[in-house]
Amino acid sequence: MAKVLCVLYDDPTGGFPTTYARDDVPHIDRYPDGQSAPTPLGADFTPGHLLGSVSGELGLRAFLESRGHTLVVTSDKEGDGSVFDRELPDSDVVISQPFWPAYLTAERIAAARNLKLAITAGIGSDHVDLDAAIAHDVAVAEVTFSNSISVAEHVVMSILALVRNYLPSHRIAREGGWNIADCVERSYDLEGMHVGTVGAGRIGQAVLRRLAPFDVKLHYTDRHRLPADIETQLGLVFHESAADMVPHCDVVTVNAPLHPETEGLFDADLLSTMKRGAYLINTARARIVDRDAVRQALESGRLAGYAGDVWYPQPAPADHPWRTMPHHGMTPHISGSTLSAQARYAAGTREILEAWLDGKPIRDEYLIVSGGALAGAGAHSYAVNEKTD
Ligand code: NDP
């Protein structure tokens, strides 16, 4: 029988919800590339309910316990004596979400003598030391595409919020004010601006498609050029590198993975080549940008705004400099954890567990590491010797 250790974020401070703002969430069968949404044999949760926090348990308890397996769920993941460290040595499976990552370092993987499978409930397994997973023959899987559109929507929201100066204007309304000039002195139309994405994969391309109707000029850079018909359809301008692209853009969005090519990419030098008053949105990984250089660029006016939801480390400390920098629209790491997305990645997590427990193959598109090597989606997107975030 397997022991499954699941690390989830804390319940709402007001207690686990008993009612929700909406009665349902749309059911998505297929993603834009044709891949089917998760198809578990069963599901013991209501789509649209909170599943990603401790009491939600990703809807897994009835399923696992009915088969005689053990499920341990905790949010306590850091520091000496954390529940995660205590429970890890005899766990067979570890599950966590990138929003509240259980950092599976080389040391922890070495200490986890029974560990055979690490599941990312969501997308992005850079919190797992993939070299160590490969060396110890730990399989790594994630629920590819489950929250890509959720993130793309957050990017579009952030761009509009920054360019339109929405957050300060909302604050003025809440606080009883009515000074229109205070609201509009930093407010512009997105129409006609040049918007570029670093990375045009699942999220980057979804952002481009969603922005096209805003009558903006679209740019991208990627390791591989998109098919010519997509470039034509969306009117895309391709650039060989981020350095080539950013001087042309009013808005830049980062949608590439963290790996040696992208770590620290947006440093003081690259930021200094951006147009004065450009906006930068990063929902990919925090360490793709230089933390202090971003703050300085906002203070100097090089950047007119910065938004995103990824920080380093996570959770971010209370004194993280991004919490108090000017003109930011940061949130905690939430873009991929809407209730809609949770229903998909909880179902995908169950699908992965069903396959693994029954000795059946896990979908190739969910695999990052298998059989002691990068596999499936991991073989395409990841490189070993990566840094974790
Ligand atoms: P994809 O793999 O579909 O797309 C990433 C794209 O970036 C690929 O086309 C890739 O090219 C390209 N790329 C890689 N390196 C570079 C580079 N140096 N310069 C330009 N482009 C590059 O991933 P997703 O779109 O699904 O996700 C992107 C990232 O977003 C994830 O890696 C993750 O870090 C983050 N994410 C954040 C979430 C959140 O909640 N905030 C949720 C989900 C993901 P190629 O394929 O040729 O390697």
XYZ file of C-alpha atoms and ligand atoms in Angstrom:
437
model
C 0.000 0.000 0.000
C 1.306 3.441 -0.857
C 1.781 6.432 1.404
C 0.918 9.666 -0.398
C 2.216 12.927 1.098
C 0.354 15.956 -0.197
C 1.580 19.504 0.540
C -1.131 22.132 0.005
C -1.604 25.773 0.899
C -3.507 26.768 4.026
C -7.296 27.033 4.163
C -8.879 30.507 3.960
C -8.286 32.524 7.123
C -12.071 32.610 7.681
C -12.340 28.815 7.516
C -12.990 26.324 4.719
C -15.866 27.620 2.553
C -19.313 26.134 2.852
C -20.754 28.185 -0.022
C -19.237 29.598 -3.201
C -19.692 32.730 -5.302
C -20.900 30.650 -8.266
C -22.776 27.382 -8.589
C -20.716 25.880 -11.385
C -17.647 26.209 -13.585
C -17.635 25.581 -17.332
C -16.527 22.066 -18.245
C -13.552 22.028 -20.606
C -13.117 18.815 -22.648
C -10.162 19.779 -24.782
C -7.372 22.334 -24.736
C -6.561 24.586 -27.702
C -3.939 22.164 -29.084
C -6.447 19.295 -29.103
C -5.103 17.556 -25.983
C -7.957 16.152 -23.901
C -8.531 17.519 -20.417
C -7.921 14.971 -17.605
C -9.945 11.758 -17.820
C -9.741 10.044 -14.409
C -11.886 6.948 -13.881
C -13.716 8.776 -11.100
C -13.807 11.995 -9.114
C -14.859 12.591 -5.504
C -15.096 16.361 -5.612
C -17.373 19.059 -6.955
C -15.771 21.131 -9.740
C -15.673 24.740 -8.593
C -15.023 23.894 -4.942
C -11.757 24.740 -3.179
C -9.455 21.752 -3.676
C -5.951 23.234 -3.475
C -5.984 24.038 0.250
C -5.407 21.572 3.075
C -9.064 20.715 3.706
C -9.759 20.377 -0.022
C -7.157 17.569 -0.208
C -7.327 17.755 -4.024
C -10.389 15.536 -3.622
C -8.132 12.506 -3.161
C -8.903 11.069 0.293
C -11.920 8.851 -0.474
C -10.252 7.470 -3.593
C -6.940 6.642 -1.902
C -8.370 5.306 1.365
C -10.942 3.143 -0.430
C -7.971 1.362 -1.994
C -6.157 1.002 1.317
C -3.552 3.697 0.729
C -2.553 6.379 3.249
C -2.960 10.098 2.536
C -1.152 12.688 4.655
C -1.979 16.330 3.895
C -0.089 19.282 5.353
C 0.838 22.888 4.613
C 3.848 22.700 6.947
C 6.761 22.380 4.530
C 9.714 24.514 5.667
C 12.118 24.555 8.532
C 13.564 21.910 10.801
C 10.969 19.471 12.002
C 8.322 20.442 9.440
C 5.557 17.882 8.944
C 6.782 17.519 5.351
C 10.301 16.558 6.459
C 8.948 14.228 9.158
C 6.584 12.378 6.814
C 8.872 12.281 3.772
C 11.248 9.368 4.583
C 8.606 6.617 4.179
C 6.382 8.318 1.585
C 5.972 6.700 -1.833
C 4.404 9.705 -3.554
C 4.746 13.460 -2.954
C 2.206 15.897 -4.413
C 2.437 19.690 -4.315
C 1.388 22.748 -6.301
C 3.821 25.385 -7.627
C 1.844 27.983 -5.639
C 3.002 26.327 -2.407
C 5.866 24.181 -3.605
C 7.264 21.300 -1.600
C 10.883 21.913 -2.583
C 12.235 18.438 -3.329
C 15.926 19.210 -3.047
C 18.670 16.650 -3.631
C 18.998 16.253 0.155
C 15.290 15.614 0.613
C 15.187 13.156 -2.300
C 18.127 11.294 -0.761
C 16.262 11.174 2.567
C 13.062 9.941 0.918
C 14.036 6.291 0.736
C 10.635 5.079 -0.581
C 9.911 7.949 -2.944
C 8.924 6.784 -6.423
C 6.709 9.554 -7.788
C 6.530 13.357 -7.431
C 3.388 14.927 -8.876
C 3.010 18.626 -9.580
C -0.682 19.450 -9.261
C -0.412 22.168 -11.882
C 2.447 23.009 -14.243
C 6.122 23.682 -13.580
C 8.246 21.084 -11.791
C 11.299 23.273 -11.211
C 10.747 22.916 -7.442
C 11.979 19.339 -7.893
C 15.718 18.745 -8.308
C 15.405 16.862 -11.575
C 19.020 15.632 -11.528
C 18.383 14.036 -8.137
C 15.048 12.615 -9.305
C 16.806 11.053 -12.287
C 19.636 9.682 -10.109
C 17.182 8.124 -7.630
C 14.743 6.917 -10.306
C 11.909 9.064 -8.977
C 9.282 9.701 -11.644
C 8.073 13.308 -11.975
C 4.751 14.213 -13.571
C 2.664 17.371 -13.929
C -0.794 18.170 -15.283
C 0.189 19.775 -18.550
C -2.151 22.480 -19.890
C -4.426 22.316 -16.813
C -3.924 25.993 -15.926
C -2.225 27.511 -18.986
C -5.306 29.494 -20.000
C -5.830 30.571 -16.373
C -2.348 32.127 -16.424
C -2.889 33.712 -19.856
C -6.051 35.398 -18.547
C -4.089 36.709 -15.552
C -1.466 38.156 -17.894
C -4.101 39.979 -19.940
C -5.757 41.238 -16.747
C -2.401 42.481 -15.411
C -1.537 44.291 -18.645
C -4.866 46.120 -18.645
C -4.668 46.841 -14.909
C -1.234 48.448 -15.253
C -1.776 50.353 -18.492
C -5.192 51.686 -17.364
C -3.938 52.468 -13.810
C -6.811 50.359 -12.477
C -5.495 49.414 -9.035
C -4.764 52.971 -7.755
C -8.092 54.188 -9.197
C -9.962 51.368 -7.449
C -8.217 52.235 -4.200
C -9.298 55.871 -4.532
C -12.912 54.765 -5.038
C -12.801 52.460 -1.995
C -11.300 55.192 0.148
C -14.101 57.657 -0.658
C -12.101 59.816 -3.079
C -13.124 61.287 -6.441
C -10.074 63.099 -7.798
C -10.239 62.085 -11.460
C -6.805 63.531 -12.207
C -5.205 61.348 -9.528
C -6.685 58.338 -11.323
C -5.857 59.267 -14.900
C -2.439 60.896 -14.644
C -0.918 57.446 -15.346
C -3.767 55.960 -17.416
C -3.393 55.015 -21.113
C -5.150 52.946 -23.776
C -3.592 49.638 -24.722
C -4.773 50.127 -28.314
C -1.870 50.650 -30.707
C 0.825 49.638 -28.224
C 3.539 47.119 -29.076
C 3.245 44.018 -26.900
C 5.869 41.265 -26.898
C 6.147 37.854 -25.257
C 9.327 36.041 -24.305
C 8.183 32.490 -25.014
C 5.259 31.616 -27.281
C 4.322 28.175 -25.984
C 0.984 27.280 -24.406
C 0.678 30.404 -22.240
C 2.531 32.855 -24.490
C 0.487 31.918 -27.527
C -2.768 32.110 -25.560
C -1.772 35.620 -24.444
C -1.063 36.641 -28.059
C -4.429 35.264 -29.217
C -6.303 37.069 -26.446
C -4.561 40.374 -27.100
C -4.965 40.393 -30.903
C -8.532 41.831 -30.759
C -7.216 44.828 -28.800
C -5.621 46.153 -32.009
C -2.110 46.033 -30.603
C 1.108 45.236 -32.505
C 2.258 41.791 -31.417
C 5.869 40.617 -31.084
C 7.458 37.429 -29.821
C 10.740 35.668 -29.297
C 11.088 31.939 -28.787
C 13.653 29.217 -29.310
C 11.538 27.986 -32.209
C 9.628 30.117 -34.657
C 5.860 29.579 -34.852
C 4.330 28.259 -38.090
C 4.019 30.959 -40.751
C 0.205 30.718 -40.832
C -0.009 31.590 -37.109
C 2.393 34.503 -37.570
C 0.234 35.789 -40.427
C -3.081 35.202 -38.658
C -1.992 37.175 -35.578
C 0.291 39.628 -37.370
C 3.284 38.604 -35.275
C 6.766 40.097 -35.526
C 9.428 37.512 -34.646
C 12.693 38.537 -32.941
C 15.761 36.342 -32.551
C 16.188 37.201 -28.863
C 14.663 39.073 -25.953
C 17.428 41.664 -26.343
C 16.301 42.266 -29.939
C 12.634 42.467 -29.008
C 12.289 44.520 -25.840
C 13.441 47.932 -27.193
C 10.437 47.832 -29.575
C 7.820 47.042 -26.928
C 5.557 49.100 -24.687
C 4.536 45.927 -22.843
C 6.621 42.778 -22.339
C 5.263 39.528 -20.884
C 7.471 36.626 -19.813
C 6.138 33.164 -20.611
C 9.261 30.990 -20.785
C 10.455 28.434 -18.235
C 13.224 29.112 -15.739
C 16.378 27.450 -16.999
C 19.984 28.546 -17.490
C 19.128 30.607 -20.592
C 16.402 32.584 -18.831
C 17.665 32.852 -15.244
C 18.440 36.545 -14.590
C 17.539 37.429 -18.193
C 15.881 40.718 -17.199
C 18.867 42.247 -15.436
C 19.720 45.948 -15.154
C 21.324 45.898 -18.620
C 18.314 44.446 -20.441
C 15.877 46.620 -18.464
C 17.877 49.708 -19.476
C 17.155 48.917 -23.151
C 13.372 48.912 -22.647
C 11.354 51.953 -23.677
C 10.974 54.501 -20.881
C 7.589 53.790 -19.336
C 7.347 50.170 -20.524
C 5.365 47.607 -18.534
C 6.746 44.194 -17.583
C 4.529 41.245 -16.635
C 6.088 38.055 -15.330
C 3.928 35.092 -14.389
C 6.635 32.583 -15.365
C 9.243 32.410 -12.590
C 10.639 35.162 -10.360
C 14.291 34.404 -10.968
C 13.962 35.198 -14.667
C 14.159 38.840 -13.541
C 16.661 40.511 -11.226
C 14.686 41.379 -8.086
C 16.494 44.604 -7.213
C 16.923 45.782 -10.801
C 13.131 45.614 -11.260
C 12.569 47.729 -8.173
C 15.163 50.270 -9.343
C 13.633 50.408 -12.829
C 10.238 51.243 -11.301
C 11.785 53.905 -9.077
C 13.677 55.513 -11.969
C 10.652 55.437 -14.297
C 12.291 53.088 -16.814
C 9.392 50.756 -16.055
C 5.933 52.307 -15.608
C 4.630 49.128 -14.022
C 5.469 45.548 -13.050
C 3.010 42.748 -12.364
C 2.880 39.021 -12.029
C 2.419 36.410 -9.348
C 5.765 34.658 -9.039
C 8.202 35.421 -6.235
C 11.355 33.950 -4.826
C 11.179 32.341 -2.375
C 7.559 31.308 -1.982
C 5.855 32.251 0.227
C 7.548 35.655 -0.078
C 8.758 37.130 3.235
C 6.786 40.075 4.631
C 9.700 42.429 3.884
C 10.202 41.304 0.262
C 11.104 44.532 -1.647
C 8.482 43.892 -4.302
C 5.672 44.285 -1.764
C 6.411 48.013 -1.388
C 7.910 49.013 -4.759
C 5.971 51.670 -6.725
C 3.476 50.951 -9.514
C 3.281 47.197 -9.081
C 0.314 44.888 -9.524
C 1.739 41.797 -7.840
C -0.430 39.108 -6.301
C 0.621 36.008 -4.383
C 1.158 33.042 -6.716
C -2.483 32.564 -7.732
C -2.841 32.857 -11.487
C -2.908 29.104 -12.097
C -5.011 28.216 -9.064
C -8.473 29.513 -9.909
C -11.291 27.223 -8.810
C -11.719 26.406 -12.512
C -8.076 25.333 -12.815
C -8.171 23.390 -9.549
C -10.937 21.148 -10.910
C -8.705 20.281 -13.875
C -5.453 19.728 -12.047
C -7.144 17.769 -9.231
C -8.659 15.508 -11.896
C -5.266 15.242 -13.614
C -3.551 14.375 -10.339
C -6.084 11.599 -9.796
C -5.583 10.377 -13.375
C -1.812 10.183 -12.791
C -2.290 8.361 -9.469
C -4.795 5.896 -10.955
C -2.362 5.008 -13.718
C 0.663 4.747 -11.437
C -1.105 2.689 -8.735
C -2.412 0.276 -11.388
C 0.990 -0.039 -13.060
C -0.326 1.566 -16.243
C 1.543 4.196 -18.270
C 1.101 7.855 -17.316
C 0.189 10.019 -20.307
C 3.320 11.034 -22.152
C 2.331 14.715 -22.063
C 2.258 14.601 -18.234
C 5.728 13.043 -17.832
C 8.752 15.119 -16.875
C 11.054 12.353 -15.594
C 10.530 8.621 -16.014
C 12.821 5.605 -15.943
C 15.790 7.665 -14.778
C 15.697 10.192 -17.645
C 13.803 13.242 -18.832
C 10.677 12.036 -20.604
C 7.559 13.275 -22.375
C 6.925 16.994 -21.832
C 10.046 17.113 -19.669
C 12.293 15.965 -22.493
C 11.011 18.895 -24.567
C 10.936 21.684 -21.972
C 13.456 20.880 -19.258
C 17.206 20.521 -19.047
C 19.051 18.822 -16.244
C 21.369 20.847 -13.999
C 18.576 23.444 -13.681
C 18.239 25.769 -10.721
C 15.070 25.427 -8.652
C 12.648 28.282 -7.981
P 5.522 25.922 -22.757
O 6.606 24.898 -22.620
O 4.288 25.561 -23.508
O 6.108 27.255 -23.433
C 7.307 27.845 -23.047
C 7.926 28.432 -24.283
O 9.104 29.171 -23.915
C 8.364 27.355 -25.291
O 7.883 27.686 -26.564
C 9.878 27.422 -25.195
O 10.526 27.065 -26.374
C 10.090 28.881 -24.893
N 11.423 29.177 -24.393
C 12.247 28.436 -23.649
N 13.406 29.081 -23.424
C 13.310 30.266 -24.047
C 14.180 31.365 -24.206
N 15.410 31.349 -23.655
N 13.773 32.432 -24.913
C 12.537 32.439 -25.480
N 11.657 31.408 -25.378
C 12.054 30.346 -24.666
O 5.181 26.389 -21.275
P 3.873 27.136 -20.761
O 3.525 28.198 -21.736
O 2.845 26.168 -20.370
O 4.440 27.779 -19.408
C 5.508 28.737 -19.430
C 6.004 28.918 -18.009
O 5.005 29.548 -17.243
C 6.270 27.604 -17.263
O 7.560 27.115 -17.517
C 6.121 28.005 -15.822
O 7.372 28.447 -15.331
C 5.162 29.175 -15.883
N 3.854 28.851 -15.321
C 3.375 29.683 -14.342
C 2.162 29.421 -13.751
C 1.611 30.344 -12.704
O 0.700 29.959 -11.989
N 2.114 31.557 -12.584
C 1.361 28.233 -14.109
C 1.910 27.492 -15.238
C 3.130 27.776 -15.766
P 10.823 25.503 -26.661
O 9.541 24.788 -26.560
O 11.355 25.497 -28.029
O 11.791 25.070 -25.630
